Amino acid sequence: MTTSETLDLVNSPEHIERLKENMEKVDQLSKKLVEIMATRKGHHPGLDGPNQELFARAASSYWAEMLQNPAKMMEQQVEYWGKSVLNFAEAQQALAAQTVAEAPAAKPADRRFGNPMWEQNPYFHFIKQQYLTNAETIRAAVDEVGDLDPIDRHRLSYFSDQIINMMAPTNFLPTNPDALEKALETEGQSLIDGLQNLVSDLEANNGELVVRLADESAFEIGSNIATSPGEVVYRNRMMELIQYRPATETVHEIPIVLFPPWINKFYILDLKAQNSLIKWVTEQGYTLFVVSWINPNGDYADVGMEEYVEEGFLTAINKAKEICKVKQVNAIGYCIAGTTLSLTLALMKKRGDKSVKSATLFTALTDFSDQGDFTPFLQNDFVDAIVEEIGEDGILPSYIMARTFSYLRANDLVYGPAIRSYMMGETPPAFDLLYWNGDGANLPGKMAVQYLRGLCQGNQFADGGFELFGETLHLKDVDIPLTAITCETDHIAPWHNCYMGVQQMGGRSKQFIVSQSGHIAGIVNPPSRNKYGHYTNDDLKLSAEDWMKGATFNDGSWWPRWEGWLKKRSGKQVAAREPGDSNNPPLEAAPGQYVRIRAND
C-alpha cells in the first residue's frame, strides 16, 4: 500500500466508521481471550527460563569486570549512547526532509524488515535502527561477561538472544507496518480474524499458546497423507506393527523393520507418494514393517525405556521374523528410535540374540558428551522443572517438547507464524510437513526422565554404561554391520556428534553418510528430486573435522547408495509376501488407529 492510498483510507469517514465497529468486535474477542486464560492450568515456570542463579552469576561477573576495568565498560556505554543519539538525529533529519537515507550496505538483510516502510518511513526506520543497536549492544555485553564456565556462557547467550528476538518491533502491532497496513486495508477485519485464530489455538491446547503452523483442515491421515497401502498385522499397548503391501513380484528374503521416533508420528516417511521413503523401499523389492507408536496418556506414566525396548523393538522384530518365517531382519531407527535401537542391539548382544542382521541409524545420537543447541535445556534446573511438570499426571505434554524445538528457530517457527496468524489474520498454509510437525505426541514420564537423566545428561551409554534389564550396555556392544545417515545442518542431532557415537561402536563393518540439509529434509530426500547431495568417507578413525575434509561429495540422494549396501545383506529373492499370516491376520488397513490419536485426546 502506498502512502497516498493509506491517507485516502484514513480520510474516508465511512472507512473509519467500519474500522470502529470492527474494533468493538476485537474488544469482545479480547474478553473471550481473558476467559480462556483465566481457566488455563499452566505449566511449571522453570520451563520458561533458567533459574535466577545464572543471571545472578552473569550480573556479578559483569559488575566485577566494571570495577576492575571501568574504562572498558564506559567505552561500551558511550558507544551505545553515541549510536542511539545518531539514530535519533537521523530520524529528526528524515522527518524534516520527509525522506530517509539508504541503510548502510554492510548491515545484513533481515526478512523481518522487508517492508519498504522500514527504510522509507522515519518512524519505522528509527524503531528498526534502535532495535538493531540494542540487540548489538546486548550481545556485546554478553560476550564480555567473564568468569563463566562454557555451559553458563552458552545458556546466557541463548537466553539473551531469546529476549532480543521476543522484543523485535515486528512482534508488536503498533510497530509492525505490515500488520497496520493490513488492518487499515481490511477495516480491522484482519485483527478480528487474528484474534479468532489466537482463541482457537489456545482452546486447542488448554490455554497453552502453541502457534498452529499448518491448516489442519487441509489434511486427513490415510486420505491425502500416509496413504501407502498396507495392513496393521499386530497391536499391543505400545505400538501397531504395519506391514506394507509389496510393490514387486519378488522381494528380498530378509525383511526390514523400521522404528520411527515416538516424539512425532511415523508418517513423516510417508507424507505423499513423491517423497515417501516407505513407498520407495517397497518399490526396491523389500518387505517393510513400520512401527506406529501409541500416543500415550496418563495410563502410561510408569512406562519406561524397558517397555519401549521389550514391547516395541523386540516384539516388532520377533513378529516380523514370525510372519516372514526368517531368522533375521534388517532394522532402521530414526532419531530417538535410533538411539533406542542401539541400546536394543547392545542388549541383544548381551543375550546372544542374533535376530538383527544389519542396522541403519537415521540422525541418531548415542554419545551426548556435546549437547549442542540443547545445552540450555539439559541442565538440572530445566530437567528438574520437567520432572515437576510430569508430576502426578505422569506424562510430559507434547507441547513442551514442541515448544523447545521451536524456540531453537524462534523467528521462523514461533514469531513469524504468530505474526501472520494473529496480527495479519491469515490462515496457516496447507503444508504437509508443517501439519506433521504440529501432530506431536506425549511422552511417558518415566521414559522421559530416564532418557534425559541417563542418556542426555549422564551420557551413560558412551561413558560407564546404561543399565537396562539388569545389563550394563555400552556402545562397543553394538557390533553388527551398520550404516549411519546424518544431516549436514541438523541442529537436533548434529552430524559430528552422531559420528562420535558410531566411532565407539564395536562393529568392523560401518558406513557413515552425511546428507545435505537438516534433520527432516536430509532424510526425506527422494532420488527423483535430485536436490540434496551427500558426503562419504570410509575412514572412521579420523576426527569429525578431518573426516569431512577428506570426504567425497556425491550428487543426489543417499537412498540408492544405502539400498546398494542393504541389498548385500538382504538375502535371496522370494515370492512377494502379502501382509500377515494365519497367526497374525490383518487387523485393519494402514495407517491404523494409533497414528490418529492426537496429543490432547
Coordinates of C-alpha atoms in Angstrom, one line a residue:
M1 CA 0.0 0.0 0.0
T2 CA 1.4 3.4 -1.0
T3 CA 1.4 6.4 1.4
S4 CA -1.3 8.2 -0.7
E5 CA -3.5 5.1 -0.6
T6 CA -3.1 4.9 3.2
L7 CA -4.1 8.6 3.5
D8 CA -7.1 8.1 1.3
L9 CA -8.3 5.4 3.7
V10 CA -7.6 7.4 6.8
N11 CA -9.5 10.4 5.4
S12 CA -12.6 8.3 4.5
P13 CA -15.4 8.7 7.1
E14 CA -17.1 5.5 6.0
H15 CA -13.8 3.6 6.4
I16 CA -13.2 5.0 9.8
E17 CA -16.7 4.1 11.0
R18 CA -16.4 0.5 9.8
L19 CA -13.0 0.3 11.5
K20 CA -14.5 1.5 14.8
E21 CA -17.2 -1.2 14.5
N22 CA -14.7 -3.9 14.0
M23 CA -12.6 -2.6 16.9
E24 CA -15.7 -3.2 19.1
K25 CA -15.7 -6.9 17.9
V26 CA -12.0 -7.0 18.8
D27 CA -12.9 -5.9 22.3
Q28 CA -15.4 -8.8 22.6
L29 CA -12.9 -11.3 21.4
S30 CA -10.4 -9.9 23.9
K31 CA -12.9 -10.7 26.7
K32 CA -13.1 -14.3 25.4
L33 CA -9.3 -14.4 25.4
V34 CA -9.3 -13.4 29.1
E35 CA -11.8 -16.1 30.0
I36 CA -9.6 -18.8 28.4
M37 CA -6.5 -17.6 30.1
A38 CA -8.3 -17.5 33.5
T39 CA -9.1 -21.2 33.3
R40 CA -5.6 -22.1 32.0
K41 CA -3.9 -24.8 34.0
G42 CA -0.4 -23.5 33.2
H43 CA 2.9 -25.2 33.4
H44 CA 5.9 -25.2 35.7
P45 CA 7.6 -21.8 35.5
G46 CA 11.0 -23.4 35.4
L47 CA 10.3 -24.4 31.8
D48 CA 10.2 -20.8 30.7
G49 CA 13.7 -19.8 31.6
P50 CA 16.8 -20.7 33.7
N51 CA 16.8 -20.2 37.4
Q52 CA 17.9 -16.9 38.7
E53 CA 21.4 -18.2 39.6
L54 CA 22.5 -18.0 36.0
F55 CA 21.6 -14.3 35.7
A56 CA 23.0 -13.6 39.2
R57 CA 26.3 -15.1 38.2
A58 CA 26.3 -13.1 35.0
A59 CA 25.5 -9.9 36.8
S60 CA 28.1 -10.5 39.4
S61 CA 30.7 -11.2 36.8
Y62 CA 29.7 -8.1 34.8
W63 CA 29.8 -5.9 38.0
A64 CA 33.3 -7.3 38.9
E65 CA 34.5 -6.5 35.4
M66 CA 33.2 -3.0 35.6
L67 CA 35.0 -2.4 38.9
Q68 CA 38.3 -3.9 37.6
N69 CA 38.1 -2.2 34.2
P70 CA 35.7 0.7 34.3
A71 CA 37.2 2.4 31.3
K72 CA 36.3 -0.5 29.1
M73 CA 32.7 -0.5 30.4
M74 CA 32.4 3.2 30.0
E75 CA 33.6 2.9 26.4
Q76 CA 30.9 0.4 25.7
Q77 CA 28.2 2.6 27.2
V78 CA 29.5 5.7 25.4
E79 CA 29.4 3.8 22.1
Y80 CA 25.8 2.7 22.8
W81 CA 24.8 6.3 23.7
G82 CA 26.5 7.6 20.5
K83 CA 24.7 5.2 18.3
S84 CA 21.4 5.9 19.9
V85 CA 21.8 9.7 19.5
L86 CA 22.8 9.2 15.9
N87 CA 19.7 7.1 15.3
F88 CA 17.6 9.9 16.8
A89 CA 19.4 12.6 14.8
E90 CA 18.9 10.7 11.6
A91 CA 15.2 10.3 12.4
Q92 CA 14.9 14.1 13.1
Q93 CA 16.6 14.9 9.8
A94 CA 14.3 12.4 7.9
L95 CA 11.2 14.0 9.5
A96 CA 12.4 17.4 8.4
A97 CA 13.2 16.3 4.9
Q98 CA 10.4 13.8 4.6
T99 CA 12.9 11.1 3.3
V100 CA 15.2 8.6 4.8
A101 CA 18.8 7.9 3.7
E102 CA 19.7 4.4 2.4
A103 CA 20.7 2.0 5.1
P104 CA 24.4 1.2 5.2
A105 CA 25.1 -1.7 2.8
A106 CA 27.2 -3.5 5.5
K107 CA 24.1 -4.3 7.6
P108 CA 22.8 -7.8 6.9
A109 CA 19.5 -8.4 5.3
D110 CA 16.7 -9.4 7.8
R111 CA 13.5 -10.9 6.4
R112 CA 11.6 -9.4 9.3
F113 CA 12.3 -5.9 7.9
G114 CA 11.3 -6.5 4.3
N115 CA 8.5 -3.9 4.2
P116 CA 9.8 -0.7 2.4
M117 CA 8.4 1.4 5.3
W118 CA 11.3 0.2 7.5
E119 CA 13.5 2.3 5.2
Q120 CA 11.2 5.0 3.8
N121 CA 9.2 6.0 6.9
P122 CA 11.2 8.0 9.5
Y123 CA 9.1 6.5 12.4
F124 CA 9.7 2.9 11.5
H125 CA 13.2 3.5 10.3
F126 CA 14.2 4.9 13.7
I127 CA 12.5 2.0 15.6
K128 CA 14.3 -0.6 13.4
Q129 CA 17.7 1.1 13.8
Q130 CA 17.4 1.5 17.6
Y131 CA 16.3 -2.2 17.9
L132 CA 19.3 -3.4 16.0
T133 CA 21.5 -1.1 18.1
N134 CA 20.0 -2.5 21.3
A135 CA 20.5 -6.1 20.0
E136 CA 24.1 -5.5 19.1
T137 CA 24.8 -3.9 22.5
I138 CA 23.2 -6.8 24.5
R139 CA 25.2 -9.4 22.5
A140 CA 28.4 -7.5 23.0
A141 CA 27.8 -7.2 26.8
V142 CA 27.1 -11.0 27.0
D143 CA 30.3 -11.7 25.1
E144 CA 32.3 -9.5 27.6
V145 CA 31.0 -11.3 30.7
G146 CA 33.9 -13.2 32.2
D147 CA 34.3 -15.9 34.8
L148 CA 31.5 -18.1 33.4
D149 CA 32.0 -21.7 32.5
P150 CA 31.3 -22.7 28.9
I151 CA 27.8 -24.1 29.7
D152 CA 26.7 -21.0 31.6
R153 CA 28.1 -18.8 28.8
H154 CA 26.2 -20.9 26.2
R155 CA 23.0 -20.6 28.2
L156 CA 23.4 -16.8 28.8
S157 CA 24.0 -16.3 25.1
Y158 CA 20.9 -18.4 24.2
F159 CA 18.5 -16.7 26.6
S160 CA 19.7 -13.2 25.8
D161 CA 19.1 -14.0 22.1
Q162 CA 15.6 -15.2 23.1
I163 CA 14.9 -11.8 24.7
I164 CA 16.3 -10.0 21.7
N165 CA 14.0 -12.0 19.3
M166 CA 11.0 -11.5 21.6
M167 CA 11.4 -7.8 21.7
A168 CA 11.6 -7.3 18.0
P169 CA 9.3 -4.4 16.9
T170 CA 7.7 -6.7 14.3
N171 CA 6.2 -8.7 17.2
F172 CA 4.0 -5.7 18.3
L173 CA 1.1 -4.3 16.4
P174 CA 2.0 -0.5 16.8
T175 CA 5.5 -1.1 15.4
N176 CA 4.6 -3.6 12.6
P177 CA 3.9 -1.8 9.4
D178 CA 2.7 -5.0 7.6
A179 CA 0.0 -5.6 10.3
L180 CA -1.0 -2.0 10.5
E181 CA -1.4 -1.7 6.7
K182 CA -3.5 -4.8 6.6
A183 CA -5.7 -3.6 9.4
L184 CA -6.4 -0.4 7.5
E185 CA -7.0 -2.2 4.2
T186 CA -9.4 -4.7 5.8
E187 CA -11.1 -2.1 8.1
G188 CA -9.9 -4.1 11.1
Q189 CA -11.1 -7.5 9.9
S190 CA -7.6 -8.9 9.9
L191 CA -7.4 -8.2 13.6
I192 CA -10.7 -9.9 14.2
D193 CA -9.5 -12.9 12.2
G194 CA -6.2 -12.9 14.0
L195 CA -7.8 -12.9 17.5
Q196 CA -10.1 -15.7 16.4
N197 CA -7.0 -17.7 15.3
L198 CA -5.4 -17.0 18.7
V199 CA -8.6 -18.0 20.6
S200 CA -8.7 -21.2 18.5
D201 CA -5.1 -22.1 19.2
L202 CA -5.5 -21.5 22.9
E203 CA -8.7 -23.6 23.2
A204 CA -7.0 -26.4 21.2
N205 CA -4.1 -26.6 23.8
N206 CA -6.0 -26.0 27.1
G207 CA -4.8 -22.4 27.3
E208 CA -1.2 -23.0 26.4
L209 CA -0.1 -20.9 23.4
V210 CA 1.1 -23.3 20.6
V211 CA 1.1 -21.5 17.3
R212 CA -0.6 -23.5 14.6
L213 CA 1.8 -23.9 11.7
A214 CA -0.5 -25.5 9.1
D215 CA -4.1 -25.6 8.0
E216 CA -5.2 -28.8 9.7
S217 CA -8.4 -28.9 7.7
A218 CA -6.4 -29.5 4.5
F219 CA -5.1 -32.9 5.6
E220 CA -6.6 -36.2 6.6
I221 CA -4.4 -39.1 7.7
G222 CA -4.9 -42.1 5.4
S223 CA -6.7 -39.9 2.8
N224 CA -4.1 -37.4 1.4
I225 CA -1.1 -38.2 3.7
A226 CA 0.1 -41.6 5.0
T227 CA -1.5 -43.4 2.1
S228 CA 0.9 -46.2 1.2
P229 CA -1.1 -49.5 1.1
G230 CA -0.5 -51.9 4.0
E231 CA -2.1 -53.6 6.9
V232 CA -1.8 -53.5 10.7
V233 CA -0.7 -57.1 11.4
Y234 CA -0.1 -56.7 15.2
R235 CA -1.1 -54.4 18.0
N236 CA -0.2 -54.2 21.7
R237 CA -0.4 -51.3 24.2
M238 CA 2.8 -49.7 22.9
M239 CA 2.6 -50.0 19.1
E240 CA 0.8 -51.1 16.0
L241 CA 3.0 -53.0 13.5
I242 CA 2.2 -52.2 9.9
Q243 CA 3.3 -54.5 7.1
Y244 CA 3.2 -52.7 3.7
R245 CA 2.0 -54.3 0.6
P246 CA 4.6 -55.4 -1.9
A247 CA 5.2 -53.4 -5.0
T248 CA 7.2 -56.1 -6.8
E249 CA 6.6 -59.7 -7.8
T250 CA 9.6 -60.9 -5.7
V251 CA 11.2 -59.4 -2.6
H252 CA 14.4 -59.9 -0.7
E253 CA 14.1 -62.7 1.8
I254 CA 15.2 -60.7 4.9
P255 CA 12.6 -58.0 5.8
I256 CA 13.1 -54.5 7.1
V257 CA 11.7 -53.3 10.4
L258 CA 11.6 -49.5 10.7
F259 CA 11.3 -47.8 14.1
P260 CA 10.3 -44.1 13.8
P261 CA 10.7 -41.7 16.8
W262 CA 7.8 -41.6 19.2
I263 CA 8.1 -37.9 19.8
N264 CA 6.3 -37.5 16.4
K265 CA 4.3 -39.7 14.1
F266 CA 5.8 -42.2 11.6
Y267 CA 4.2 -40.6 8.5
I268 CA 7.0 -38.2 8.1
L269 CA 8.3 -41.0 6.0
D270 CA 5.0 -41.3 4.0
L271 CA 3.7 -37.8 3.5
K272 CA 2.9 -38.2 -0.1
A273 CA 3.9 -40.6 -2.9
Q274 CA 6.5 -38.3 -4.4
N275 CA 8.7 -38.3 -1.3
S276 CA 7.6 -41.4 0.6
L277 CA 10.6 -43.5 1.8
I278 CA 8.1 -46.2 2.7
K279 CA 6.8 -46.4 -0.8
W280 CA 10.3 -46.2 -2.3
V281 CA 11.6 -49.1 -0.2
T282 CA 8.7 -51.4 -1.2
E283 CA 9.4 -50.5 -4.9
Q284 CA 13.0 -51.6 -4.5
G285 CA 11.7 -55.1 -3.6
Y286 CA 11.7 -55.3 0.2
T287 CA 9.1 -56.5 2.7
L288 CA 8.7 -53.5 5.0
F289 CA 7.3 -53.4 8.6
V290 CA 6.9 -50.0 10.3
V291 CA 6.1 -49.4 13.9
S292 CA 3.4 -46.8 14.7
W293 CA 3.7 -45.9 18.4
I294 CA 0.9 -45.2 20.8
N295 CA 0.3 -41.5 21.7
P296 CA 0.3 -42.1 25.5
N297 CA -2.0 -40.7 28.2
G298 CA -1.8 -40.8 31.9
D299 CA -2.2 -44.6 31.9
Y300 CA 1.4 -44.8 30.6
A301 CA 3.0 -42.9 33.4
D302 CA 5.2 -45.8 34.6
V303 CA 6.2 -46.9 31.1
G304 CA 10.0 -46.6 30.7
M305 CA 12.7 -47.4 28.2
E306 CA 12.3 -51.0 29.2
E307 CA 8.8 -51.2 27.8
Y308 CA 9.8 -49.4 24.6
V309 CA 12.5 -52.0 24.1
E310 CA 10.6 -55.1 25.2
E311 CA 7.1 -54.4 23.9
G312 CA 8.2 -52.3 21.0
F313 CA 11.6 -53.1 19.5
L314 CA 12.0 -56.7 20.4
T315 CA 8.3 -57.6 19.8
A316 CA 8.3 -56.0 16.4
I317 CA 11.5 -57.8 15.4
N318 CA 10.1 -61.1 16.5
K319 CA 6.7 -60.6 14.8
A320 CA 8.4 -59.7 11.5
K321 CA 10.5 -62.9 11.8
E322 CA 7.5 -64.9 12.6
I323 CA 5.4 -63.6 9.7
C324 CA 8.2 -63.8 7.2
K325 CA 9.4 -67.1 8.5
V326 CA 13.0 -65.9 8.7
K327 CA 15.7 -65.9 11.4
Q328 CA 16.9 -62.3 10.9
V329 CA 15.7 -58.9 10.0
N330 CA 17.4 -55.6 9.0
A331 CA 16.4 -52.8 11.4
I332 CA 16.2 -49.0 11.0
G333 CA 15.9 -46.4 13.8
Y334 CA 15.2 -42.7 13.3
C335 CA 16.3 -40.1 15.9
I336 CA 15.4 -41.2 19.4
A337 CA 14.3 -44.6 18.0
G338 CA 17.8 -44.9 16.5
T339 CA 19.3 -44.2 19.9
T340 CA 17.0 -46.9 21.4
L341 CA 17.7 -49.3 18.6
S342 CA 21.3 -49.0 19.5
L343 CA 20.5 -49.8 23.1
T344 CA 18.4 -52.8 22.0
L345 CA 21.3 -54.1 19.8
A346 CA 23.6 -53.9 22.8
L347 CA 21.1 -55.8 24.9
M348 CA 20.7 -58.4 22.2
K349 CA 24.5 -58.8 22.1
K350 CA 24.5 -59.5 25.9
R351 CA 21.7 -62.0 25.4
G352 CA 23.2 -63.7 22.5
D353 CA 20.3 -62.8 20.3
K354 CA 21.3 -62.5 16.6
S355 CA 17.9 -61.6 15.2
V356 CA 19.2 -58.4 13.6
K357 CA 21.5 -58.8 10.6
S358 CA 22.2 -55.1 10.0
A359 CA 21.2 -51.8 11.4
T360 CA 20.6 -48.4 9.9
L361 CA 20.5 -45.2 12.0
F362 CA 18.9 -42.0 10.8
T363 CA 20.1 -38.9 12.7
A364 CA 20.6 -40.9 15.9
L365 CA 22.7 -39.6 18.8
T366 CA 24.4 -42.2 21.0
D367 CA 27.2 -40.0 22.5
F368 CA 25.8 -37.0 24.3
S369 CA 29.1 -35.5 25.5
D370 CA 28.4 -32.5 23.3
Q371 CA 24.9 -31.3 24.0
G372 CA 25.0 -28.7 21.2
D373 CA 22.0 -26.5 20.7
F374 CA 20.1 -28.3 23.5
T375 CA 22.7 -27.3 26.2
P376 CA 20.4 -24.6 27.6
F377 CA 17.7 -27.2 28.2
L378 CA 19.7 -30.1 29.5
Q379 CA 20.9 -28.6 32.8
N380 CA 19.5 -29.5 36.2
D381 CA 17.2 -26.6 36.6
F382 CA 15.3 -27.3 33.4
V383 CA 15.3 -31.1 33.9
D384 CA 14.1 -30.6 37.5
A385 CA 11.3 -28.5 36.1
I386 CA 10.3 -31.2 33.6
V387 CA 10.2 -33.8 36.4
E388 CA 7.9 -31.5 38.4
E389 CA 5.8 -30.8 35.3
I390 CA 5.3 -34.5 34.8
G391 CA 4.2 -34.7 38.4
E392 CA 1.1 -36.6 39.3
D393 CA -0.2 -36.9 35.7
G394 CA 2.9 -38.9 34.8
I395 CA 3.0 -37.5 31.2
L396 CA 5.2 -34.9 29.6
P397 CA 2.7 -33.0 27.3
S398 CA 3.7 -32.8 23.7
Y399 CA 3.7 -29.0 23.6
I400 CA 6.6 -28.9 26.0
M401 CA 8.9 -30.7 23.5
A402 CA 7.4 -28.9 20.5
R403 CA 8.0 -25.5 22.1
T404 CA 11.6 -26.4 23.0
F405 CA 12.4 -27.4 19.4
S406 CA 10.5 -24.4 18.0
Y407 CA 12.5 -21.9 20.1
L408 CA 15.7 -23.1 18.6
R409 CA 14.4 -21.4 15.5
A410 CA 12.2 -18.9 17.1
N411 CA 11.8 -16.3 14.4
D412 CA 10.9 -19.0 11.8
L413 CA 8.8 -21.3 13.9
V414 CA 7.3 -19.0 16.6
Y415 CA 7.2 -15.3 15.9
G416 CA 6.9 -15.3 12.2
P417 CA 3.9 -17.7 12.2
A418 CA 2.3 -15.9 15.1
I419 CA 2.5 -12.5 13.3
R420 CA 0.9 -14.0 10.2
S421 CA -1.8 -15.8 12.1
Y422 CA -2.6 -13.4 15.0
M423 CA -1.7 -9.9 13.6
M424 CA -2.4 -10.4 9.9
G425 CA -5.4 -12.8 10.4
E426 CA -4.0 -15.2 7.8
T427 CA -4.9 -18.9 7.6
P428 CA -1.8 -21.1 8.1
P429 CA -0.6 -22.7 4.9
A430 CA -1.7 -26.1 3.7
F431 CA 1.8 -27.6 4.1
D432 CA 2.0 -31.3 4.9
L433 CA 5.4 -31.1 6.6
L434 CA 4.2 -28.4 9.0
Y435 CA 1.0 -30.4 9.6
W436 CA 3.1 -33.3 10.7
N437 CA 5.3 -31.1 12.8
G438 CA 2.2 -30.0 14.8
D439 CA 0.9 -33.5 15.2
G440 CA 3.1 -34.3 18.2
A441 CA 3.0 -37.0 20.9
N442 CA 3.1 -37.0 24.6
L443 CA 5.9 -38.8 26.4
P444 CA 5.6 -41.2 29.4
G445 CA 7.1 -39.5 32.4
K446 CA 9.3 -42.4 33.4
M447 CA 10.8 -42.8 29.9
A448 CA 11.4 -39.1 29.5
V449 CA 13.3 -38.9 32.8
Q450 CA 15.3 -42.0 32.0
Y451 CA 16.2 -40.5 28.6
L452 CA 17.1 -37.0 29.9
R453 CA 18.9 -38.1 33.1
G454 CA 20.7 -41.2 31.9
L455 CA 21.4 -40.5 28.3
C456 CA 21.3 -36.8 27.7
Q457 CA 22.8 -35.6 31.0
G458 CA 24.7 -38.7 32.2
N459 CA 25.9 -39.8 28.7
Q460 CA 25.8 -43.3 30.3
F461 CA 25.7 -45.3 27.0
A462 CA 29.0 -43.8 25.9
D463 CA 30.5 -43.3 29.4
G464 CA 30.3 -46.0 32.0
G465 CA 27.3 -48.0 30.7
F466 CA 23.5 -47.7 30.7
E467 CA 21.6 -50.0 32.9
L468 CA 18.7 -51.9 31.3
F469 CA 17.1 -55.3 32.3
G470 CA 19.9 -55.9 34.7
E471 CA 22.6 -55.5 32.0
T472 CA 25.1 -52.7 31.6
L473 CA 25.1 -51.6 28.0
H474 CA 28.0 -50.0 26.2
L475 CA 28.3 -48.5 22.7
K476 CA 31.0 -51.1 21.9
D477 CA 28.4 -53.8 22.3
V478 CA 26.8 -52.6 19.0
D479 CA 28.9 -54.8 16.7
I480 CA 26.7 -55.7 13.7
P481 CA 27.0 -54.2 10.2
L482 CA 25.8 -50.6 10.4
T483 CA 25.1 -47.6 8.3
A484 CA 24.5 -44.2 9.9
I485 CA 22.8 -41.4 7.9
T486 CA 23.2 -37.9 9.4
C487 CA 22.5 -34.4 8.1
E488 CA 24.9 -31.5 7.5
T489 CA 22.8 -28.7 9.1
D490 CA 20.9 -30.9 11.6
H491 CA 20.5 -28.8 14.8
I492 CA 18.7 -31.6 16.7
A493 CA 21.3 -34.4 16.1
P494 CA 24.4 -32.7 14.8
W495 CA 26.3 -35.0 12.4
H496 CA 29.6 -34.7 14.2
N497 CA 28.0 -35.8 17.5
C498 CA 26.4 -38.8 15.7
Y499 CA 29.8 -39.6 14.3
M500 CA 31.4 -39.7 17.7
G501 CA 28.9 -42.4 18.8
V502 CA 29.4 -44.5 15.6
Q503 CA 33.2 -44.4 16.1
Q504 CA 32.8 -46.1 19.5
M505 CA 30.5 -48.9 18.2
G506 CA 32.2 -52.3 18.1
G507 CA 31.4 -53.5 14.6
R508 CA 34.1 -53.7 11.8
S509 CA 31.6 -53.0 9.0
K510 CA 30.4 -49.4 9.5
Q511 CA 29.4 -46.8 6.9
F512 CA 28.8 -43.2 7.7
I513 CA 27.0 -40.7 5.4
V514 CA 26.3 -37.0 5.8
S515 CA 23.4 -35.8 3.7
Q516 CA 23.0 -32.1 2.9
S517 CA 20.2 -30.2 4.6
G518 CA 18.7 -30.8 8.0
H519 CA 17.0 -33.3 10.4
I520 CA 14.0 -33.9 8.1
A521 CA 14.8 -32.7 4.6
G522 CA 18.2 -34.5 4.7
I523 CA 16.4 -37.8 5.4
V524 CA 13.2 -37.3 3.3
N525 CA 15.3 -36.8 0.2
P526 CA 14.0 -38.9 -2.7
P527 CA 16.2 -39.6 -5.7
S528 CA 13.6 -38.1 -8.1
R529 CA 14.1 -34.6 -6.7
N530 CA 17.8 -34.6 -7.2
K531 CA 18.0 -31.8 -4.7
Y532 CA 20.5 -32.7 -1.9
G533 CA 23.8 -34.5 -2.2
H534 CA 25.7 -36.4 0.4
Y535 CA 29.3 -36.9 1.7
T536 CA 31.1 -40.2 2.2
N537 CA 34.4 -41.3 3.7
D538 CA 35.4 -44.8 4.6
D539 CA 38.0 -43.8 7.2
L540 CA 36.1 -43.6 10.5
K541 CA 39.2 -43.3 12.6
L542 CA 39.6 -39.7 11.7
S543 CA 38.3 -36.8 13.8
A544 CA 34.9 -35.5 12.6
E545 CA 36.6 -32.4 11.2
D546 CA 39.2 -34.4 9.3
W547 CA 36.5 -36.9 8.1
M548 CA 34.6 -34.1 6.4
K549 CA 37.8 -32.5 5.0
G550 CA 38.6 -35.9 3.3
A551 CA 35.0 -36.8 2.4
T552 CA 33.8 -37.2 -1.2
F553 CA 30.8 -35.2 -2.2
N554 CA 28.2 -37.2 -4.2
D555 CA 25.4 -35.6 -6.2
G556 CA 21.8 -36.7 -5.4
S557 CA 20.1 -38.6 -2.7
W558 CA 21.8 -41.1 -0.4
W559 CA 18.9 -43.5 -0.8
P560 CA 20.3 -45.5 -3.7
R561 CA 23.7 -45.8 -2.0
W562 CA 22.2 -47.1 1.2
E563 CA 19.9 -49.5 -0.8
G564 CA 23.0 -50.9 -2.5
W565 CA 24.6 -51.6 0.9
L566 CA 21.4 -53.1 2.3
K567 CA 20.8 -55.3 -0.8
K568 CA 24.0 -57.3 0.1
R569 CA 22.6 -58.1 3.5
S570 CA 19.0 -58.9 2.5
G571 CA 19.3 -62.5 1.1
K572 CA 17.9 -64.1 -2.0
Q573 CA 14.7 -63.2 -3.9
V574 CA 11.5 -64.9 -2.8
A575 CA 7.8 -64.5 -3.8
A576 CA 6.3 -61.3 -2.7
R577 CA 4.5 -61.5 0.7
E578 CA 1.0 -60.3 1.4
P579 CA 0.6 -58.7 4.8
G580 CA 0.2 -61.0 7.8
D581 CA -0.2 -64.8 8.2
S582 CA -2.6 -67.2 9.7
N583 CA -1.4 -66.4 13.2
N584 CA -1.2 -62.7 12.6
P585 CA -4.1 -61.8 10.3
P586 CA -4.5 -58.2 9.2
L587 CA -6.4 -56.2 11.8
E588 CA -7.1 -53.1 9.7
A589 CA -5.7 -51.1 6.8
A590 CA -2.7 -48.8 7.2
P591 CA -2.1 -46.3 8.7
G592 CA -4.0 -47.8 11.6
Q593 CA -5.6 -46.4 14.7
Y594 CA -2.7 -45.2 16.9
V595 CA -1.4 -42.6 14.4
R596 CA -4.8 -40.9 14.5
I597 CA -4.6 -40.3 18.3
R598 CA -4.0 -36.6 19.0
A599 CA -1.9 -35.4 22.0
N600 CA -5.0 -33.8 23.6
D601 CA -7.3 -36.7 23.0

